[in-house]
Coordinates of C-alpha atoms and ligand atoms in Angstrom, one line a residue:
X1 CA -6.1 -37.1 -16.2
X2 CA -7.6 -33.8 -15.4
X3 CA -4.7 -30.9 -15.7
X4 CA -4.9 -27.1 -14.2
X5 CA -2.9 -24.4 -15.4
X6 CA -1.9 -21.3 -14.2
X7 CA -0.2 -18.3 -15.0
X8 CA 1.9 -16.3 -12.3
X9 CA 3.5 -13.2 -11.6
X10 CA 4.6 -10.2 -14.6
X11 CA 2.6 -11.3 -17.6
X12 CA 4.9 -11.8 -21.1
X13 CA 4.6 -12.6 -24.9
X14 CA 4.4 -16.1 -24.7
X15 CA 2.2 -17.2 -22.0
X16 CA -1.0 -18.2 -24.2
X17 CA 1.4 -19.8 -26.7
X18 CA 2.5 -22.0 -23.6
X19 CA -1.2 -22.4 -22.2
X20 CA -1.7 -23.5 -25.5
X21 CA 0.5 -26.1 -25.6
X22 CA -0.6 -27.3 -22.3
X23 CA -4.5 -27.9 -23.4
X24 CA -3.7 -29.6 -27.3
X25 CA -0.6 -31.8 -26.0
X26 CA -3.5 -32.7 -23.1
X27 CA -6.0 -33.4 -25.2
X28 CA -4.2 -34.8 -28.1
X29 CA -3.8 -38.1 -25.5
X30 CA -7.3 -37.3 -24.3
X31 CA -7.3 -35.8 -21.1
X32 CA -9.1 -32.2 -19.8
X33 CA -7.4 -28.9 -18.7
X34 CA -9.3 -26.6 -16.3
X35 CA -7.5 -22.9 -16.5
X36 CA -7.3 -21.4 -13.4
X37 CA -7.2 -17.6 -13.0
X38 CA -5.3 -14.9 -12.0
X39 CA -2.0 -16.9 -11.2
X40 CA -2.2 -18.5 -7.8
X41 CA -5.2 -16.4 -6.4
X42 CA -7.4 -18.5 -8.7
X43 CA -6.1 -21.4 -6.6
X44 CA -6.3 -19.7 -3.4
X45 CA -10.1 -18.2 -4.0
X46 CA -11.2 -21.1 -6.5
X47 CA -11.5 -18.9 -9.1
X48 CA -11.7 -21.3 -12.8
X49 CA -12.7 -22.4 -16.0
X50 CA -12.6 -25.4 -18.2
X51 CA -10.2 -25.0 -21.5
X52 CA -10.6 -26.6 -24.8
X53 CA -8.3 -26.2 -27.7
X54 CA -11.2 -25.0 -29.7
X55 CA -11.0 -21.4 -27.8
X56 CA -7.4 -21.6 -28.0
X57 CA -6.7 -22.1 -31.5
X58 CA -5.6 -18.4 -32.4
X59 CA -4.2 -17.6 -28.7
X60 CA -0.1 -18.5 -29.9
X61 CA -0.2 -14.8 -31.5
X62 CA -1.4 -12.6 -28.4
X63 CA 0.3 -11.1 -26.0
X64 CA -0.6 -10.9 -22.4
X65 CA -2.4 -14.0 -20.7
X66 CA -6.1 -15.1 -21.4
X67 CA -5.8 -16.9 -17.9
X68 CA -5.1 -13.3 -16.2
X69 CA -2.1 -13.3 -13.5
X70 CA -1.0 -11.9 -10.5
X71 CA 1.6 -11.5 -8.0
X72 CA -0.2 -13.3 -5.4
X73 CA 1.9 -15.5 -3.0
X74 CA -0.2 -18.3 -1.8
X75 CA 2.3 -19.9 0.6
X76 CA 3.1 -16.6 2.8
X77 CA 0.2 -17.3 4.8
X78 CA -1.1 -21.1 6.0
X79 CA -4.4 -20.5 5.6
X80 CA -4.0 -19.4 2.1
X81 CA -1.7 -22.6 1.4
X82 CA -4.5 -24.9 2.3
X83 CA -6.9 -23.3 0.2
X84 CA -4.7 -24.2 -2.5
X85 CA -4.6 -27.7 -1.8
X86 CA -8.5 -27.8 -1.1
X87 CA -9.1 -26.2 -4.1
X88 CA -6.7 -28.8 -6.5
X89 CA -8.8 -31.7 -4.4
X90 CA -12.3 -30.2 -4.6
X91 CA -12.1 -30.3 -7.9
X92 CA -9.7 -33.1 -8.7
X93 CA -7.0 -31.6 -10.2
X94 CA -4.4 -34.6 -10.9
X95 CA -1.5 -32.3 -11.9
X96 CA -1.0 -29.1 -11.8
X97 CA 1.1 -27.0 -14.8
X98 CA 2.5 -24.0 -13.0
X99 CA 3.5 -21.4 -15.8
X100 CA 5.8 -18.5 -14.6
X101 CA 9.5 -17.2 -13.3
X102 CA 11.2 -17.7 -10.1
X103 CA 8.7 -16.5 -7.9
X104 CA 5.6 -18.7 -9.4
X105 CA 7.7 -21.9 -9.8
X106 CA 9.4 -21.1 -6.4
X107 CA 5.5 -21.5 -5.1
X108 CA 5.0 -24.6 -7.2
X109 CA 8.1 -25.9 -5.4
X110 CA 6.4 -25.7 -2.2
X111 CA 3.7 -27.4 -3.3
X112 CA 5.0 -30.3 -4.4
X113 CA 7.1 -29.7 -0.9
X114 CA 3.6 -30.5 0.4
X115 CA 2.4 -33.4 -1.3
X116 CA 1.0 -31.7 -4.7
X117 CA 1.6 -33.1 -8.0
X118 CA 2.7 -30.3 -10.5
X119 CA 5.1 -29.9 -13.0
X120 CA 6.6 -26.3 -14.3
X121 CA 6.7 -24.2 -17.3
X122 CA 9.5 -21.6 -17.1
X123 CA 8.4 -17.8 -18.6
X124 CA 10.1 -14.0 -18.4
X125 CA 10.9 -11.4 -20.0
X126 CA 13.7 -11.2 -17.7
X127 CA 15.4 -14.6 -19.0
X128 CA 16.5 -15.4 -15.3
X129 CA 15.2 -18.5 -14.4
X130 CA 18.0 -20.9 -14.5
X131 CA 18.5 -24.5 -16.1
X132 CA 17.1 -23.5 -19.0
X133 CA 19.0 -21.9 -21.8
X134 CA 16.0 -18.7 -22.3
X135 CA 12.7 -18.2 -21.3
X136 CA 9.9 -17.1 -24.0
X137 CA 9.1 -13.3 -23.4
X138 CA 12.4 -12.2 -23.5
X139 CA 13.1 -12.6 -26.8
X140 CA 9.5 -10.2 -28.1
X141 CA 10.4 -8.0 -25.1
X142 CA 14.2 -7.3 -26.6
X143 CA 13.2 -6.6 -29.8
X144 CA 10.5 -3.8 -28.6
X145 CA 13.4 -2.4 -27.1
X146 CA 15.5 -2.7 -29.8
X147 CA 13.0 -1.3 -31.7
X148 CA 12.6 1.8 -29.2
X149 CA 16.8 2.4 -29.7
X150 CA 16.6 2.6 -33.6
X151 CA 13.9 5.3 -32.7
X152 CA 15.6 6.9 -30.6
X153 CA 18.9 7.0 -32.7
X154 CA 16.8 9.3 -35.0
X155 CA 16.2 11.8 -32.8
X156 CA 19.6 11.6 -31.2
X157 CA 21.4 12.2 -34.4
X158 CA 19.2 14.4 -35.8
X159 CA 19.9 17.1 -32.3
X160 CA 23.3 15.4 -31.8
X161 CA 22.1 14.7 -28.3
X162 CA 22.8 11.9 -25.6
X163 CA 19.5 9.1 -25.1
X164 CA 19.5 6.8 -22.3
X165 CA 16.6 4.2 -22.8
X166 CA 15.9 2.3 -19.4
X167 CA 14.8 -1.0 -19.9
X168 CA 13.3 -3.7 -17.3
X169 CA 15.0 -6.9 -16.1
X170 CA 15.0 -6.5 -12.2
X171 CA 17.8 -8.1 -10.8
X172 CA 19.9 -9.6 -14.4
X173 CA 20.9 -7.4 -16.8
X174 CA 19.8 -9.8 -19.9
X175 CA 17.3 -7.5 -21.6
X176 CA 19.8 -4.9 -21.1
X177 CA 22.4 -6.5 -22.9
X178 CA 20.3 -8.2 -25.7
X179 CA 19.3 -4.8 -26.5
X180 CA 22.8 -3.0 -26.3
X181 CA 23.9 -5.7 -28.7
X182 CA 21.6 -6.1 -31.0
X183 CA 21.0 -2.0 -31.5
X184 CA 24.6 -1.4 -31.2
X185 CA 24.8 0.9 -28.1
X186 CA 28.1 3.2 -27.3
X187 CA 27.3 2.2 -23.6
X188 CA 25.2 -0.8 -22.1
X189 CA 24.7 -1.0 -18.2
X190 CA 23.5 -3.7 -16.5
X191 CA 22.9 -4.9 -12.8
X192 CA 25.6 -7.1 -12.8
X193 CA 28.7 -4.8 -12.7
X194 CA 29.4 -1.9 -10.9
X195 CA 28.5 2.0 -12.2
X196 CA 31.6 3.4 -13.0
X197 CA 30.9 6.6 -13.9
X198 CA 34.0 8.0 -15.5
X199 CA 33.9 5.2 -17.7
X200 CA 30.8 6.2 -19.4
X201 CA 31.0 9.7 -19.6
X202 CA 34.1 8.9 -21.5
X203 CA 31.9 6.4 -24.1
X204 CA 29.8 9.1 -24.5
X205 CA 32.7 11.8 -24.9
X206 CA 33.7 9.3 -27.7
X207 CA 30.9 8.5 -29.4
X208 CA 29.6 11.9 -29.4
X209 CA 32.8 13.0 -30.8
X210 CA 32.8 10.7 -33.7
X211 CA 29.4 10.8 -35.2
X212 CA 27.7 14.2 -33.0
X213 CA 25.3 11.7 -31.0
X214 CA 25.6 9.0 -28.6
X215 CA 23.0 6.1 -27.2
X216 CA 23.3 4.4 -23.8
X217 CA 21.0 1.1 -22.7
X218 CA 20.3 1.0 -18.7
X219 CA 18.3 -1.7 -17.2
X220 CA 16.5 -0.6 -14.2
X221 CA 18.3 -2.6 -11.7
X222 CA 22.1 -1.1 -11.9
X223 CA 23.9 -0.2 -8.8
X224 CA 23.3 3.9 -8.4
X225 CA 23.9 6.0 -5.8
X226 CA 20.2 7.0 -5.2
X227 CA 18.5 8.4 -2.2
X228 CA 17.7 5.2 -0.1
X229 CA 18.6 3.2 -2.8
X230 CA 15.6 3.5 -4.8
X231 CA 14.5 0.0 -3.2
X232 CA 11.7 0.4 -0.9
X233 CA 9.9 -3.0 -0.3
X234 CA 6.8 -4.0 -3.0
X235 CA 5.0 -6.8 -4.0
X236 CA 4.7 -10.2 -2.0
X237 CA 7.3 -12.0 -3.5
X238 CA 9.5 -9.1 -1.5
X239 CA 10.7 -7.2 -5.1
X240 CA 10.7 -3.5 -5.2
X241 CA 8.9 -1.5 -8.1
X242 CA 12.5 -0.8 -10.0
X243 CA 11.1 1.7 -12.6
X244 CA 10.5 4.0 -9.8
X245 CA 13.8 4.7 -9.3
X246 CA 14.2 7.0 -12.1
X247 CA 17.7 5.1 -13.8
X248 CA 17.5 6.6 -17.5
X249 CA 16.2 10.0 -15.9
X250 CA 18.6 10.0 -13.1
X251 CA 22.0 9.2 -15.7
X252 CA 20.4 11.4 -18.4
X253 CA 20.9 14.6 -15.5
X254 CA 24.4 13.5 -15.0
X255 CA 25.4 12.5 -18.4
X256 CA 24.5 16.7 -19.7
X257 CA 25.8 17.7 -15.9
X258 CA 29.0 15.8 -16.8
X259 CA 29.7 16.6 -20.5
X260 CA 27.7 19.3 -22.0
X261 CA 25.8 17.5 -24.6
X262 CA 22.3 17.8 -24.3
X263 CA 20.7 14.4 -23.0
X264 CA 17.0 13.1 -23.0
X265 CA 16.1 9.9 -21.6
X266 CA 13.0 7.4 -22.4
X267 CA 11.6 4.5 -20.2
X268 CA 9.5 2.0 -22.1
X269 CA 8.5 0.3 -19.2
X270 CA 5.6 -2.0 -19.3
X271 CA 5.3 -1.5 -23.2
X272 CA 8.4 -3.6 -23.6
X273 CA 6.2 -6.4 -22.1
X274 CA 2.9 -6.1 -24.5
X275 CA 2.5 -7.0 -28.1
X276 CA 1.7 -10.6 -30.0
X277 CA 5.2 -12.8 -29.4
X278 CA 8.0 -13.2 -32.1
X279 CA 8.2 -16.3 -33.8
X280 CA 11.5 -17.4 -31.6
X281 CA 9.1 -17.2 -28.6
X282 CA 6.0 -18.5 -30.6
X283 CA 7.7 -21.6 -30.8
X284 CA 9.9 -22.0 -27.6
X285 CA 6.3 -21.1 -25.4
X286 CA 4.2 -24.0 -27.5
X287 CA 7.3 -26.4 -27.2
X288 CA 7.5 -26.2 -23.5
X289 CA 3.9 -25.9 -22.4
X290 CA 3.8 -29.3 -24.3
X291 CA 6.4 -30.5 -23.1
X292 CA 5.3 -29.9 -19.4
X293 CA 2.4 -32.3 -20.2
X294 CA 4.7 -34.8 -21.7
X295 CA 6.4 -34.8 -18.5
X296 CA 3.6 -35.2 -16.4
X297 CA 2.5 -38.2 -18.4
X298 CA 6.0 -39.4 -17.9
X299 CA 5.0 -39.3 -13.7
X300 CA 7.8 -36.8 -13.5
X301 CA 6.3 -34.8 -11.5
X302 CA 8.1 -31.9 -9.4
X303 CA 9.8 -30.7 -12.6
X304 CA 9.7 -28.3 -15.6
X305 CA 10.0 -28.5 -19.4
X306 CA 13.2 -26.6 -20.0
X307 CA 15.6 -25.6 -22.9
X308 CA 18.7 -27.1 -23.1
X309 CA 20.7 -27.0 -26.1
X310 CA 17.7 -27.1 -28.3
X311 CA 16.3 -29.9 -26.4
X312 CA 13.3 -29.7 -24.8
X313 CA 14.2 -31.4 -21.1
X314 CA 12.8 -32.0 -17.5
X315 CA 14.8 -30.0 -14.7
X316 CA 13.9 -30.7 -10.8
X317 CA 12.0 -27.3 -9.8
X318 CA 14.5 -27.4 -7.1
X319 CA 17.3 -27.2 -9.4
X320 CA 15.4 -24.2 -11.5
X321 CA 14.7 -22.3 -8.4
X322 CA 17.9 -22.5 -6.8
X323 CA 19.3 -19.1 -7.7
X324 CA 18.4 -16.3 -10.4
X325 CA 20.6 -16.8 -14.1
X326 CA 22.5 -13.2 -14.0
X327 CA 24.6 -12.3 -17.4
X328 CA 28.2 -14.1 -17.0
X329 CA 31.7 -13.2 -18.1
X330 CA 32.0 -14.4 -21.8
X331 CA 28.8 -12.8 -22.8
X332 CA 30.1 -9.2 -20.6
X333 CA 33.2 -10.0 -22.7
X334 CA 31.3 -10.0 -25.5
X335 CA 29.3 -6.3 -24.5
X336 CA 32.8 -4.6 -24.1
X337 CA 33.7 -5.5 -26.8
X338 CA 31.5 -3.0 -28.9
X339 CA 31.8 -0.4 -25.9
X340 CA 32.5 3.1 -27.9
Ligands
LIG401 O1 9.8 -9.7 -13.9 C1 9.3 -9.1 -15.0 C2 9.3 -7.6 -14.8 O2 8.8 -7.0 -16.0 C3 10.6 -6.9 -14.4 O3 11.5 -6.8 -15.4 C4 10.1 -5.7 -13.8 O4 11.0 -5.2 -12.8 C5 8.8 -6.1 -13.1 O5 8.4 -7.2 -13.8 C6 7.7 -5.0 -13.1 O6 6.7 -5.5 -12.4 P1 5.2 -4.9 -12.5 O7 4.6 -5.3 -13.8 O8 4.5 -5.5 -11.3 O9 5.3 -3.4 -12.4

């Protein structure tokens, strides 16, 4: 069998693990891998080259994406869809192993929609896609923001100041809460509850009080009352550029407007997404770009290798695509429950 691979959309720890695991699990029952570059634009513009595990021995420990990617959206147009499927036949790509979050496997869905054999690998930072438990990325992209709290906790106590730290995560509020957790926030915000402001002020009051400093984690998609929204239309998958809205610098303003204490605020933006990937997603990329082969090999085409419970399983892209994994109730529950 002759495989392709792509990777798609925001890059993340993880994706050479998983490209990885896609060219050794392909050769290991002797068949060929041909990378294609720069997401779906390499499929589009026939943009390629072939992939041996040789070159790809030391790639599980770097960040970023040796394939390149980009945010391209091959199926807005028709002429750029038929590109695609010109360039899998021209130069007979069996199966196809579509590596990225809702938006890429969203356009691997179509393509099996019209007649393409591909199978998915789920990736991002964001941790949204659903059916499968977590997606590599997240896991290296929390802890660099965990990391960025504990640095920020020194300044803060040391001026006994307010710090918001805005992290990324679009639309679900997962990196938000991993690192509100795991750094032991007074306050953690995310997308999927409302901005109540009197609520936080009142964390911070309390916090502040107690120890003379007082940390809040905001992910760049919360509900504010910004001019226009803070929304205006970006990339070709229809998402707005979120850091643009200014959510840490915006709630730092009203934090010292609201309570006195002096308040600074830090964005970490795309720094959050670089660096080699921690061993959690080391293994979980490797295991499911493997896996994606196995399933392929299986003829189970029109699916991707996804987590559940430990287990590495096929999921229908349908069923992974069929709405974004937002933060639910227990795991809120859980937040509150270390609110200051
Ligand atoms: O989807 C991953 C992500 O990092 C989001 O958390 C963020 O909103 C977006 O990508 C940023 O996109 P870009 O890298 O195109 O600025």
């Amino acid at each position: 069998m002759r495989f392709g691979v792509l990777t798609g959309g925001g890059d993340c720890p993880g994706l050479n693990g998983a490209i990885r695991g896609v060219v050794y699990r392909a050769a290991h029952f002797g068949h060929t891998t041909e990378g294609f570059l720069d997401g779906w634009k390499g499929l589009r513009d026939d943009l390629h080259r072939p992939l041996t595990p040789a070159e790809l021995a030391e790639s599980v420990t770097l960040g970023g994406t040796l394939l390149g990617t980009s945010r391209t959206n091959p199926f807005k147009a028709e002429a750029d869809a038929e590109k695609v499927l010109a360039t899998l036949s021209k130069n007979r790509i069996d199966v196809l192993v579509a590596i990225g979050g809702d938006d890429t496997l969203s356009a691997a869905r179509e393509l099996g929609r019209r007649g393409g054999k591909v199978v998915g690998v789920p990736k991002t930072m964001d941790n949204d896609v659903a059916a499968t438990d977590w997606t590599f990325g997240f896991d290296s992209a929390s802890s660099v923001a965990m990391d960025a709290v504990e640095r920020l906790r020194d300044t803060a106590r040391s001026h006994h100041r307010a710090i918001v730290l805005e992290v990324m995560g679009r639309n679900a509020g997962w990196v938000a809460l991993a690192t509100g957790l795991s750094a032991g926030a007074d306050a953690t915000l995310v997308p999927e509850e409302p901005y109540v402001e009197a609520k936080l002020m009142e964390q911070i009051r309390r916090a502040h009080a107690r120890r003379g400093y007082a940390l809040v984690v905001a992910s760049e998609g919360i509900d504010l009352p910004l001019e226009g929204g803070g929304r205006a239309e970006g990339d070709q998958f229809g998402h707005a550029l979120l850091r643009e809205r200014g959510v840490g610098a915006w709630l730092a303003k009203r934090i010292e407007g609201a309570t006195g204490i002096e308040t600074r605020s830090a964005q970490i933006g795309h720094i959050q997404r670089g660096g080699p990937p921690t061993l959690f997603d080391r293994l979980l990329s490797t295991r499911l770009g493997a896996g994606a082969v196995d399933l392929a090999l299986a003829g189970k085409f029109g699916h991707v290798a996804a987590l559940h419970g430990g287990e590495v399983v096929g999921v229908t892209i349908e069923d992974a695509t069929r709405a974004t994994k937002v933060v639910d109730a227990a795991w809120l529950d859980l937040l509150h429950t270390f609110d200051a």
